[in-house]
């Protein structure tokens, strides 16, 4: 009781604030008029981070562990002969990890009050000494606040009264105009910062972890426009977007992001802080179909048929994107392309991949009931790597294949990892292509409408997330350890382990 009275009577000051920006990219923010962001960049220590596009960055921050222990892949294979993948992954999956201590419990163990808001992979809400608003991702999409998303439960009504916006995802929600979309994104930004700071002050929390998602919606959609703007410096008179009205809208949104950060820090006055993202965002210029490569190279066979030809003919008639892709195909190859595009693999291939998978799996008998004996996996892996790297070099494709699964030894979740990872800048998205296994993204160009677009359009995940911390907190980094996203968990642990109360 005395400890509680002491807590209530002390002068409030948050010990650690972790700000997550989904898809936040330092190079992008640096290129716009964001004075508060610029002040953080000047004062903070920025870690040089290169991340693995197969792994969920938020899961790494929350656990301090990689997917080889947590199973936290963006796409997880069904361990059977179906060759299917699932995007579903949530807190219940993460919590099964041996030795798992969620980041907020590091603070609670030191007697701290905590506040969590909208961090992906945190659903459903967990009981904490403070408040907890779970986030989307991992298969949870947009809409109103889901059931079991708030702790304590009565907080849901307060959030509703404060105008909280849970999430917005293009494809799941439609907008008629650019202006309507930006009004939604800007209000989501403002409400997120306002609700978090209001509740944090009410509950006098010591550790807070808040994630913004609005900027990544913009960058997934309009990275082509943003890249065009960034061609010239901020003060250049000829700076412009690829099409109207993106320059003014992007400038406005970046200012809204900067203002939200400034208000958050001003109201909460954290003693220490971390600013991090789960991945960066890069221009999505190409599609790459690793199953198409496997077919071309003799490791698999396409399942094209007359039925597929008819289905693709209907798709071409109805879908502008598919028609654009067909426009890249020479007339001599059009019939073959129509028969095999999006057809999948036939029979039992020696290897396979899937949409959103930045790697290749050997179809071995032990894991998938496939034709490759367990004793031959290493040789098959090396053969695929050699074939891929030769084809990439021969065609001038900026990608490289490397061993992946075997580098993790006998880690608990090694069986679900791809045998091969494909390293790249992030410009190419793994998906079905039309007219070859590497093809231009037909959506990379002027974004003249927001109607009918999906969640990803001209931008996709890159390998260089942000990870910044104030100098005193950054000094807790052990220089011998890799500066990756697991450092968010490790720095939090070291800070609160040294707390004298």
Short mmCIF file of C-alpha atoms in Angstrom, two decimals:
data_model
loop_
_atom_site.label_atom_id
_atom_site.label_comp_id
_atom_site.label_asym_id
_atom_site.label_seq_id
_atom_site.Cartn_x
_atom_site.Cartn_y
_atom_site.Cartn_z
CA UNK A 1 0.00 0.00 0.00
CA UNK A 2 2.81 2.41 0.93
CA UNK A 3 4.53 1.59 -2.36
CA UNK A 4 1.35 2.47 -4.25
CA UNK A 5 1.02 5.78 -2.38
CA UNK A 6 4.63 6.57 -3.13
CA UNK A 7 3.97 5.85 -6.82
CA UNK A 8 0.96 8.14 -6.94
CA UNK A 9 2.64 10.98 -5.10
CA UNK A 10 5.92 11.09 -7.00
CA UNK A 11 6.49 13.56 -9.83
CA UNK A 12 5.52 11.72 -12.99
CA UNK A 13 8.12 10.85 -15.55
CA UNK A 14 8.05 7.86 -17.88
CA UNK A 15 11.18 5.75 -17.66
CA UNK A 16 11.08 4.25 -21.17
CA UNK A 17 8.93 5.00 -24.20
CA UNK A 18 9.22 2.67 -27.20
CA UNK A 19 7.71 4.16 -30.36
CA UNK A 20 7.14 1.72 -33.18
CA UNK A 21 6.42 2.97 -36.70
CA UNK A 22 5.24 0.13 -38.90
CA UNK A 23 7.36 0.25 -42.05
CA UNK A 24 9.12 3.38 -40.80
CA UNK A 25 12.07 4.28 -43.02
CA UNK A 26 14.70 6.77 -41.91
CA UNK A 27 15.69 7.74 -45.46
CA UNK A 28 12.08 8.60 -46.26
CA UNK A 29 11.49 10.68 -43.13
CA UNK A 30 14.84 12.44 -43.60
CA UNK A 31 13.65 13.64 -47.01
CA UNK A 32 10.68 15.63 -45.69
CA UNK A 33 10.14 18.66 -43.48
CA UNK A 34 9.96 16.92 -40.10
CA UNK A 35 11.76 19.10 -37.52
CA UNK A 36 11.06 16.94 -34.47
CA UNK A 37 12.18 13.83 -36.32
CA UNK A 38 15.32 15.70 -37.36
CA UNK A 39 16.02 16.56 -33.72
CA UNK A 40 15.78 12.87 -32.78
CA UNK A 41 18.10 11.92 -35.61
CA UNK A 42 20.63 14.47 -34.39
CA UNK A 43 20.53 13.50 -30.70
CA UNK A 44 19.94 9.73 -30.86
CA UNK A 45 22.25 6.84 -31.58
CA UNK A 46 21.13 5.15 -34.82
CA UNK A 47 21.99 1.47 -35.13
CA UNK A 48 22.82 0.10 -38.57
CA UNK A 49 20.29 -2.73 -38.87
CA UNK A 50 19.81 -5.25 -41.67
CA UNK A 51 16.89 -7.58 -41.07
CA UNK A 52 15.61 -10.82 -42.52
CA UNK A 53 12.47 -10.34 -44.62
CA UNK A 54 11.23 -13.81 -43.69
CA UNK A 55 10.92 -12.95 -39.99
CA UNK A 56 8.33 -10.85 -38.15
CA UNK A 57 10.12 -7.80 -36.77
CA UNK A 58 7.54 -7.13 -34.05
CA UNK A 59 7.88 -10.69 -32.73
CA UNK A 60 11.64 -10.17 -32.51
CA UNK A 61 11.18 -6.95 -30.53
CA UNK A 62 8.57 -8.42 -28.20
CA UNK A 63 10.54 -11.58 -27.43
CA UNK A 64 14.21 -10.84 -28.01
CA UNK A 65 14.27 -14.05 -30.04
CA UNK A 66 14.32 -15.00 -33.71
CA UNK A 67 11.94 -17.14 -35.73
CA UNK A 68 14.23 -20.13 -35.29
CA UNK A 69 12.97 -20.13 -31.69
CA UNK A 70 9.53 -18.50 -31.92
CA UNK A 71 8.29 -19.69 -35.30
CA UNK A 72 7.55 -16.04 -36.12
CA UNK A 73 7.71 -16.12 -39.91
CA UNK A 74 5.53 -13.87 -42.06
CA UNK A 75 4.43 -16.97 -43.94
CA UNK A 76 4.56 -20.33 -42.16
CA UNK A 77 4.38 -23.57 -44.13
CA UNK A 78 1.89 -26.27 -43.31
CA UNK A 79 4.09 -29.20 -42.36
CA UNK A 80 2.38 -31.58 -44.76
CA UNK A 81 2.11 -32.37 -48.46
CA UNK A 82 -0.22 -29.44 -49.22
CA UNK A 83 2.62 -26.93 -49.77
CA UNK A 84 0.30 -24.25 -48.33
CA UNK A 85 1.35 -21.28 -46.20
CA UNK A 86 -0.42 -19.32 -43.46
CA UNK A 87 -0.02 -15.66 -42.51
CA UNK A 88 -1.75 -16.24 -39.15
CA UNK A 89 0.52 -15.65 -36.16
CA UNK A 90 -0.41 -14.05 -32.84
CA UNK A 91 0.52 -13.70 -29.22
CA UNK A 92 -0.66 -17.21 -28.37
CA UNK A 93 1.84 -18.60 -30.88
CA UNK A 94 4.63 -16.38 -29.60
CA UNK A 95 3.91 -17.30 -25.98
CA UNK A 96 4.63 -20.99 -26.70
CA UNK A 97 8.32 -20.17 -27.12
CA UNK A 98 10.48 -21.79 -24.40
CA UNK A 99 12.02 -19.14 -22.17
CA UNK A 100 9.78 -16.40 -23.58
CA UNK A 101 9.44 -13.23 -21.50
CA UNK A 102 7.37 -10.54 -23.24
CA UNK A 103 8.96 -7.12 -23.25
CA UNK A 104 6.38 -5.56 -20.91
CA UNK A 105 7.07 -8.18 -18.21
CA UNK A 106 10.68 -6.99 -18.07
CA UNK A 107 9.32 -3.68 -16.80
CA UNK A 108 6.67 -5.25 -14.57
CA UNK A 109 9.32 -7.38 -12.86
CA UNK A 110 10.96 -4.14 -11.72
CA UNK A 111 7.66 -2.90 -10.25
CA UNK A 112 6.86 -0.67 -13.20
CA UNK A 113 3.44 0.14 -14.60
CA UNK A 114 3.12 -0.52 -18.32
CA UNK A 115 1.08 0.69 -21.27
CA UNK A 116 0.86 -1.18 -24.58
CA UNK A 117 -1.02 0.12 -27.61
CA UNK A 118 -1.45 -1.31 -31.12
CA UNK A 119 1.78 -3.32 -31.26
CA UNK A 120 1.28 -6.10 -33.84
CA UNK A 121 1.36 -9.72 -32.62
CA UNK A 122 -0.11 -8.75 -29.24
CA UNK A 123 -3.68 -10.00 -29.64
CA UNK A 124 -5.63 -10.82 -27.51
CA UNK A 125 -5.11 -8.24 -24.76
CA UNK A 126 -3.12 -9.48 -21.79
CA UNK A 127 -3.67 -8.53 -18.12
CA UNK A 128 -0.92 -6.14 -17.07
CA UNK A 129 -0.07 -3.70 -14.31
CA UNK A 130 -1.40 -0.79 -16.34
CA UNK A 131 -3.19 -0.95 -19.71
CA UNK A 132 -2.93 -3.02 -22.87
CA UNK A 133 -4.54 -2.40 -26.28
CA UNK A 134 -3.63 -5.16 -28.68
CA UNK A 135 -2.65 -4.51 -32.29
CA UNK A 136 -3.49 -5.96 -35.68
CA UNK A 137 -1.30 -7.98 -37.99
CA UNK A 138 -0.74 -11.72 -38.02
CA UNK A 139 -4.05 -12.28 -39.77
CA UNK A 140 -6.07 -9.65 -37.84
CA UNK A 141 -7.17 -6.92 -40.23
CA UNK A 142 -8.86 -3.56 -39.89
CA UNK A 143 -12.19 -2.35 -38.60
CA UNK A 144 -13.44 -1.43 -35.17
CA UNK A 145 -11.67 -2.47 -31.99
CA UNK A 146 -11.88 -6.29 -31.91
CA UNK A 147 -13.29 -8.17 -28.95
CA UNK A 148 -10.75 -8.87 -26.21
CA UNK A 149 -8.48 -6.10 -27.55
CA UNK A 150 -8.52 -3.95 -24.39
CA UNK A 151 -7.33 -4.48 -20.83
CA UNK A 152 -8.93 -3.55 -18.59
CA UNK A 153 -12.10 -4.23 -20.66
CA UNK A 154 -13.76 -0.96 -19.68
CA UNK A 155 -10.96 0.86 -21.50
CA UNK A 156 -12.69 0.02 -24.80
CA UNK A 157 -15.43 2.54 -24.07
CA UNK A 158 -12.91 5.25 -23.15
CA UNK A 159 -11.05 4.64 -26.41
CA UNK A 160 -14.29 4.93 -28.32
CA UNK A 161 -15.07 8.21 -26.58
CA UNK A 162 -11.59 9.52 -27.42
CA UNK A 163 -12.02 8.68 -31.13
CA UNK A 164 -9.49 5.84 -31.26
CA UNK A 165 -8.99 4.27 -34.72
CA UNK A 166 -7.88 0.65 -34.52
CA UNK A 167 -6.51 0.14 -38.02
CA UNK A 168 -6.94 0.99 -41.68
CA UNK A 169 -5.84 -1.35 -44.44
CA UNK A 170 -6.41 -0.74 -48.13
CA UNK A 171 -8.09 -3.69 -49.74
CA UNK A 172 -10.07 -4.39 -46.58
CA UNK A 173 -11.44 -0.85 -46.62
CA UNK A 174 -12.15 1.30 -49.68
CA UNK A 175 -11.85 5.04 -50.28
CA UNK A 176 -13.27 7.05 -53.14
CA UNK A 177 -10.71 9.86 -53.21
CA UNK A 178 -7.14 10.61 -52.21
CA UNK A 179 -8.44 13.25 -49.82
CA UNK A 180 -10.74 10.81 -48.06
CA UNK A 181 -7.89 8.34 -47.54
CA UNK A 182 -5.55 10.97 -46.13
CA UNK A 183 -8.18 12.33 -43.78
CA UNK A 184 -8.53 8.82 -42.40
CA UNK A 185 -4.77 8.26 -42.07
CA UNK A 186 -4.14 11.63 -40.45
CA UNK A 187 -6.98 11.14 -37.97
CA UNK A 188 -5.66 7.66 -37.15
CA UNK A 189 -2.24 9.16 -36.42
CA UNK A 190 -3.62 11.93 -34.24
CA UNK A 191 -5.99 9.66 -32.33
CA UNK A 192 -3.27 7.07 -31.66
CA UNK A 193 -0.89 9.60 -30.09
CA UNK A 194 -3.66 11.43 -28.23
CA UNK A 195 -5.27 8.30 -26.77
CA UNK A 196 -1.96 6.79 -25.70
CA UNK A 197 -0.68 9.92 -23.98
CA UNK A 198 -4.05 10.57 -22.30
CA UNK A 199 -4.29 7.08 -20.80
CA UNK A 200 -0.56 6.93 -20.00
CA UNK A 201 -0.85 10.14 -17.96
CA UNK A 202 -3.99 8.90 -16.21
CA UNK A 203 -2.34 5.63 -15.26
CA UNK A 204 1.14 7.05 -14.59
CA UNK A 205 2.92 4.33 -16.52
CA UNK A 206 6.69 3.80 -16.42
CA UNK A 207 7.08 1.76 -19.61
CA UNK A 208 5.13 2.42 -22.79
CA UNK A 209 5.14 0.76 -26.20
CA UNK A 210 3.04 2.46 -28.88
CA UNK A 211 2.96 1.63 -32.58
CA UNK A 212 1.82 3.84 -35.47
CA UNK A 213 0.63 2.21 -38.68
CA UNK A 214 -0.67 5.08 -40.81
CA UNK A 215 2.64 5.87 -42.61
CA UNK A 216 3.02 2.31 -43.87
CA UNK A 217 -0.44 2.42 -45.48
CA UNK A 218 0.73 5.45 -47.43
CA UNK A 219 4.07 3.90 -48.40
CA UNK A 220 2.62 0.56 -49.48
CA UNK A 221 0.26 2.45 -51.75
CA UNK A 222 2.34 5.32 -53.08
CA UNK A 223 6.03 4.49 -52.74
CA UNK A 224 6.36 5.20 -56.46
CA UNK A 225 5.14 8.77 -55.84
CA UNK A 226 7.33 9.16 -52.73
CA UNK A 227 10.42 7.92 -54.59
CA UNK A 228 9.71 10.42 -57.35
CA UNK A 229 9.44 13.23 -54.78
CA UNK A 230 12.72 12.15 -53.14
CA UNK A 231 14.66 12.48 -56.41
CA UNK A 232 15.26 16.14 -55.58
CA UNK A 233 16.19 17.80 -52.26
CA UNK A 234 13.53 19.22 -49.98
CA UNK A 235 14.28 22.84 -50.96
CA UNK A 236 14.54 22.26 -54.71
CA UNK A 237 11.97 24.37 -56.64
CA UNK A 238 11.33 21.56 -59.14
CA UNK A 239 10.52 18.92 -56.54
CA UNK A 240 7.31 17.17 -57.49
CA UNK A 241 5.42 13.90 -57.33
CA UNK A 242 4.83 11.62 -60.31
CA UNK A 243 1.19 12.71 -60.46
CA UNK A 244 -1.07 15.21 -58.74
CA UNK A 245 -2.02 15.64 -55.89
CA UNK A 246 0.60 13.50 -54.14
CA UNK A 247 3.25 16.10 -53.27
CA UNK A 248 0.90 18.15 -51.10
CA UNK A 249 -0.73 15.09 -49.56
CA UNK A 250 2.55 13.35 -48.70
CA UNK A 251 3.99 16.57 -47.27
CA UNK A 252 0.87 16.93 -45.13
CA UNK A 253 1.03 13.37 -43.84
CA UNK A 254 4.72 13.58 -42.96
CA UNK A 255 3.99 16.76 -41.02
CA UNK A 256 1.14 14.96 -39.21
CA UNK A 257 3.56 12.16 -38.29
CA UNK A 258 6.12 14.64 -37.01
CA UNK A 259 3.52 16.58 -35.01
CA UNK A 260 2.23 13.37 -33.42
CA UNK A 261 5.75 12.40 -32.33
CA UNK A 262 6.44 15.88 -30.97
CA UNK A 263 3.21 15.95 -28.93
CA UNK A 264 3.83 12.46 -27.60
CA UNK A 265 7.32 13.27 -26.33
CA UNK A 266 6.25 16.66 -25.03
CA UNK A 267 3.38 15.26 -22.96
CA UNK A 268 5.14 12.16 -21.61
CA UNK A 269 8.69 13.48 -21.18
CA UNK A 270 10.31 10.01 -21.23
CA UNK A 271 13.66 9.63 -19.53
CA UNK A 272 14.68 7.11 -22.19
CA UNK A 273 13.26 6.22 -25.58
CA UNK A 274 13.58 3.87 -28.54
CA UNK A 275 12.20 4.53 -32.02
CA UNK A 276 12.01 1.40 -34.16
CA UNK A 277 10.28 -0.13 -37.17
CA UNK A 278 9.70 -3.76 -38.09
CA UNK A 279 11.07 -3.26 -41.60
CA UNK A 280 11.76 -0.42 -44.00
CA UNK A 281 9.76 0.42 -47.11
CA UNK A 282 11.22 0.39 -50.61
CA UNK A 283 9.91 0.93 -54.14
CA UNK A 284 8.27 -2.28 -55.39
CA UNK A 285 9.47 -2.31 -58.99
CA UNK A 286 9.30 -6.03 -59.81
CA UNK A 287 7.59 -9.32 -59.00
CA UNK A 288 9.56 -12.52 -58.62
CA UNK A 289 8.06 -16.01 -58.79
CA UNK A 290 10.43 -18.48 -57.17
CA UNK A 291 8.16 -21.34 -58.25
CA UNK A 292 8.57 -20.07 -61.81
CA UNK A 293 12.34 -20.19 -61.40
CA UNK A 294 12.12 -23.75 -60.03
CA UNK A 295 10.02 -24.77 -63.04
CA UNK A 296 12.42 -23.19 -65.53
CA UNK A 297 15.41 -24.80 -63.82
CA UNK A 298 13.97 -28.32 -63.68
CA UNK A 299 13.28 -28.59 -59.95
CA UNK A 300 9.50 -28.48 -60.49
CA UNK A 301 6.86 -28.69 -63.21
CA UNK A 302 4.06 -26.19 -63.89
CA UNK A 303 0.48 -27.43 -63.66
CA UNK A 304 -0.88 -25.48 -66.66
CA UNK A 305 -3.97 -26.83 -68.38
CA UNK A 306 -6.84 -25.89 -70.68
CA UNK A 307 -8.86 -25.05 -67.57
CA UNK A 308 -6.14 -22.65 -66.45
CA UNK A 309 -6.14 -21.07 -69.90
CA UNK A 310 -9.86 -20.34 -69.64
CA UNK A 311 -9.53 -18.99 -66.10
CA UNK A 312 -6.67 -16.69 -67.07
CA UNK A 313 -8.63 -15.52 -70.12
CA UNK A 314 -11.46 -14.45 -67.81
CA UNK A 315 -8.98 -12.80 -65.47
CA UNK A 316 -7.46 -10.85 -68.35
CA UNK A 317 -10.88 -9.58 -69.33
CA UNK A 318 -11.78 -8.46 -65.81
CA UNK A 319 -8.57 -7.38 -64.12
CA UNK A 320 -6.55 -4.40 -65.37
CA UNK A 321 -3.39 -5.52 -63.51
CA UNK A 322 -3.42 -8.89 -65.28
CA UNK A 323 -3.91 -7.20 -68.66
CA UNK A 324 -0.93 -4.93 -67.90
CA UNK A 325 1.20 -7.98 -67.09
CA UNK A 326 0.19 -9.69 -70.32
CA UNK A 327 1.28 -6.55 -72.16
CA UNK A 328 4.88 -7.37 -71.17
CA UNK A 329 4.74 -10.80 -72.89
CA UNK A 330 5.88 -11.26 -76.53
CA UNK A 331 3.07 -12.40 -78.88
CA UNK A 332 4.94 -15.64 -79.62
CA UNK A 333 4.72 -16.65 -75.95
CA UNK A 334 1.21 -15.40 -75.19
CA UNK A 335 -0.63 -18.74 -75.47
CA UNK A 336 1.90 -20.57 -73.27
CA UNK A 337 1.79 -17.76 -70.75
CA UNK A 338 -2.01 -17.79 -70.61
CA UNK A 339 -1.97 -21.53 -69.96
CA UNK A 340 0.62 -21.51 -67.16
CA UNK A 341 0.26 -18.13 -65.39
CA UNK A 342 -0.80 -18.56 -61.75
CA UNK A 343 -1.16 -22.30 -62.37
CA UNK A 344 0.91 -23.57 -59.44
CA UNK A 345 3.15 -26.63 -59.40
CA UNK A 346 2.24 -30.10 -60.60
CA UNK A 347 2.74 -33.36 -58.73
CA UNK A 348 5.46 -33.55 -56.12
CA UNK A 349 8.15 -30.94 -56.98
CA UNK A 350 11.65 -31.21 -55.57
CA UNK A 351 11.31 -27.70 -54.13
CA UNK A 352 8.63 -25.03 -53.73
CA UNK A 353 7.94 -21.51 -52.54
CA UNK A 354 4.91 -19.24 -52.22
CA UNK A 355 3.59 -15.70 -52.30
CA UNK A 356 5.26 -13.51 -49.68
CA UNK A 357 7.96 -16.14 -49.04
CA UNK A 358 11.49 -14.74 -49.45
CA UNK A 359 13.01 -18.16 -49.89
CA UNK A 360 12.68 -21.71 -51.16
CA UNK A 361 11.85 -24.97 -49.36
CA UNK A 362 13.30 -28.31 -50.38
CA UNK A 363 10.37 -30.73 -50.60
CA UNK A 364 11.87 -33.44 -48.42
CA UNK A 365 10.14 -36.56 -47.18
CA UNK A 366 10.66 -35.84 -43.48
CA UNK A 367 8.83 -32.49 -43.40
CA UNK A 368 6.50 -32.48 -46.39
CA UNK A 369 6.30 -36.05 -47.63
CA UNK A 370 8.13 -34.95 -50.76
CA UNK A 371 10.48 -36.81 -53.11
CA UNK A 372 13.82 -35.60 -51.68
CA UNK A 373 15.34 -37.96 -49.06
CA UNK A 374 16.52 -36.30 -45.86
CA UNK A 375 20.11 -37.27 -46.63
CA UNK A 376 19.94 -35.35 -49.93
CA UNK A 377 18.62 -32.02 -48.59
CA UNK A 378 22.05 -30.41 -48.32
CA UNK A 379 22.99 -31.34 -51.89
CA UNK A 380 19.62 -30.25 -53.25
CA UNK A 381 19.88 -26.94 -51.40
CA UNK A 382 23.31 -26.25 -52.87
CA UNK A 383 22.15 -27.19 -56.37
CA UNK A 384 19.23 -24.76 -56.21
CA UNK A 385 21.46 -21.98 -54.84
CA UNK A 386 23.97 -22.48 -57.65
CA UNK A 387 21.25 -22.49 -60.32
CA UNK A 388 19.51 -19.41 -58.91
CA UNK A 389 22.67 -17.33 -58.54
CA UNK A 390 23.77 -18.21 -62.07
CA UNK A 391 20.40 -17.20 -63.52
CA UNK A 392 20.31 -13.99 -61.48
CA UNK A 393 23.82 -13.03 -62.59
CA UNK A 394 23.16 -13.98 -66.22
CA UNK A 395 20.03 -11.83 -66.34
CA UNK A 396 21.35 -8.92 -64.28
CA UNK A 397 18.86 -9.49 -61.45
CA UNK A 398 19.84 -7.93 -58.12
CA UNK A 399 19.27 -11.03 -55.97
CA UNK A 400 21.36 -13.72 -54.35
CA UNK A 401 20.42 -17.10 -52.89
CA UNK A 402 22.11 -18.33 -49.71
CA UNK A 403 21.73 -21.24 -47.27
CA UNK A 404 19.29 -20.46 -44.48
CA UNK A 405 17.75 -23.30 -42.50
CA UNK A 406 21.00 -25.16 -41.88
CA UNK A 407 22.67 -22.04 -40.48
CA UNK A 408 20.41 -22.31 -37.41
CA UNK A 409 21.60 -25.80 -36.44
CA UNK A 410 19.14 -27.66 -34.21
CA UNK A 411 17.13 -24.60 -33.12
CA UNK A 412 13.62 -25.48 -31.83
CA UNK A 413 11.79 -24.17 -34.93
CA UNK A 414 14.39 -24.87 -37.61
CA UNK A 415 12.08 -27.27 -39.46
CA UNK A 416 9.69 -24.48 -40.54
CA UNK A 417 12.47 -22.28 -41.94
CA UNK A 418 13.17 -22.06 -45.69
CA UNK A 419 16.20 -24.06 -46.76
CA UNK A 420 17.25 -21.11 -48.93
CA UNK A 421 16.87 -17.39 -48.37
CA UNK A 422 16.83 -14.91 -51.25
CA UNK A 423 18.75 -11.76 -50.41
CA UNK A 424 17.76 -8.60 -52.23
CA UNK A 425 17.23 -4.87 -51.75
CA UNK A 426 13.50 -5.41 -51.35
CA UNK A 427 12.55 -4.14 -54.81
CA UNK A 428 10.94 -7.45 -55.84
CA UNK A 429 7.90 -8.98 -54.18
CA UNK A 430 7.55 -12.78 -54.15
CA UNK A 431 4.34 -13.51 -56.03
CA UNK A 432 3.01 -15.17 -59.16
CA UNK A 433 4.22 -13.47 -62.31
CA UNK A 434 3.04 -13.42 -65.90
CA UNK A 435 5.49 -14.06 -68.72
CA UNK A 436 8.60 -15.16 -66.81
CA UNK A 437 9.69 -15.61 -63.21
CA UNK A 438 10.97 -12.00 -62.90
CA UNK A 439 8.76 -9.22 -64.24
CA UNK A 440 7.99 -5.55 -63.76
CA UNK A 441 5.32 -4.58 -61.23
CA UNK A 442 2.66 -3.01 -63.48
CA UNK A 443 1.48 -0.82 -60.58
CA UNK A 444 4.81 0.97 -60.18
CA UNK A 445 3.95 4.29 -61.75
CA UNK A 446 1.68 7.28 -61.19
CA UNK A 447 -1.00 6.49 -58.60
CA UNK A 448 -3.97 8.28 -60.10
CA UNK A 449 -6.71 6.55 -58.12
CA UNK A 450 -7.10 4.97 -54.68
CA UNK A 451 -10.18 3.00 -55.72
CA UNK A 452 -9.81 -0.73 -56.10
CA UNK A 453 -6.17 -0.85 -54.94
CA UNK A 454 -4.91 -3.51 -52.57
CA UNK A 455 -2.91 -3.14 -49.39
CA UNK A 456 0.34 -3.33 -51.35
CA UNK A 457 0.58 -1.41 -54.61
CA UNK A 458 3.91 0.29 -55.37
CA UNK A 459 5.87 -0.23 -52.13
CA UNK A 460 6.94 -3.27 -50.15
CA UNK A 461 9.10 -4.39 -47.22
CA UNK A 462 12.80 -3.50 -47.22
CA UNK A 463 15.66 -4.93 -45.15
CA UNK A 464 16.73 -1.83 -43.23
CA UNK A 465 14.37 -0.97 -40.36
CA UNK A 466 14.91 1.96 -38.03
CA UNK A 467 16.42 1.40 -34.59
CA UNK A 468 17.31 4.54 -32.64
CA UNK A 469 17.77 5.16 -28.92
CA UNK A 470 18.83 7.99 -26.67
CA UNK A 471 22.61 7.90 -25.98
CA UNK A 472 22.36 6.72 -22.35
CA UNK A 473 20.15 3.79 -23.29
CA UNK A 474 22.16 2.99 -26.42
CA UNK A 475 25.25 2.73 -24.21
CA UNK A 476 23.74 -0.46 -22.73
CA UNK A 477 24.31 -2.19 -26.07
CA UNK A 478 26.94 -4.88 -25.90
CA UNK A 479 29.13 -4.16 -28.90
CA UNK A 480 29.75 -7.88 -29.42
CA UNK A 481 26.09 -8.64 -30.20
CA UNK A 482 24.41 -8.07 -33.52
CA UNK A 483 22.50 -4.75 -33.62
CA UNK A 484 19.20 -6.15 -34.85
CA UNK A 485 15.58 -5.74 -33.76
CA UNK A 486 16.06 -8.10 -30.82
CA UNK A 487 18.02 -5.22 -29.29
CA UNK A 488 14.74 -3.46 -28.40
CA UNK A 489 14.00 -6.29 -25.94
CA UNK A 490 17.58 -6.49 -24.70
CA UNK A 491 17.93 -2.77 -24.00
CA UNK A 492 14.61 -2.79 -22.13
CA UNK A 493 15.76 -5.75 -20.04
CA UNK A 494 19.07 -4.10 -19.15
CA UNK A 495 17.44 -0.78 -18.29
CA UNK A 496 14.88 -2.23 -15.90
CA UNK A 497 17.27 -4.84 -14.46
CA UNK A 498 19.41 -1.92 -13.33
CA UNK A 499 16.42 -0.03 -11.88
CA UNK A 500 16.96 0.71 -8.21
CA UNK A 501 13.23 1.34 -7.76
#
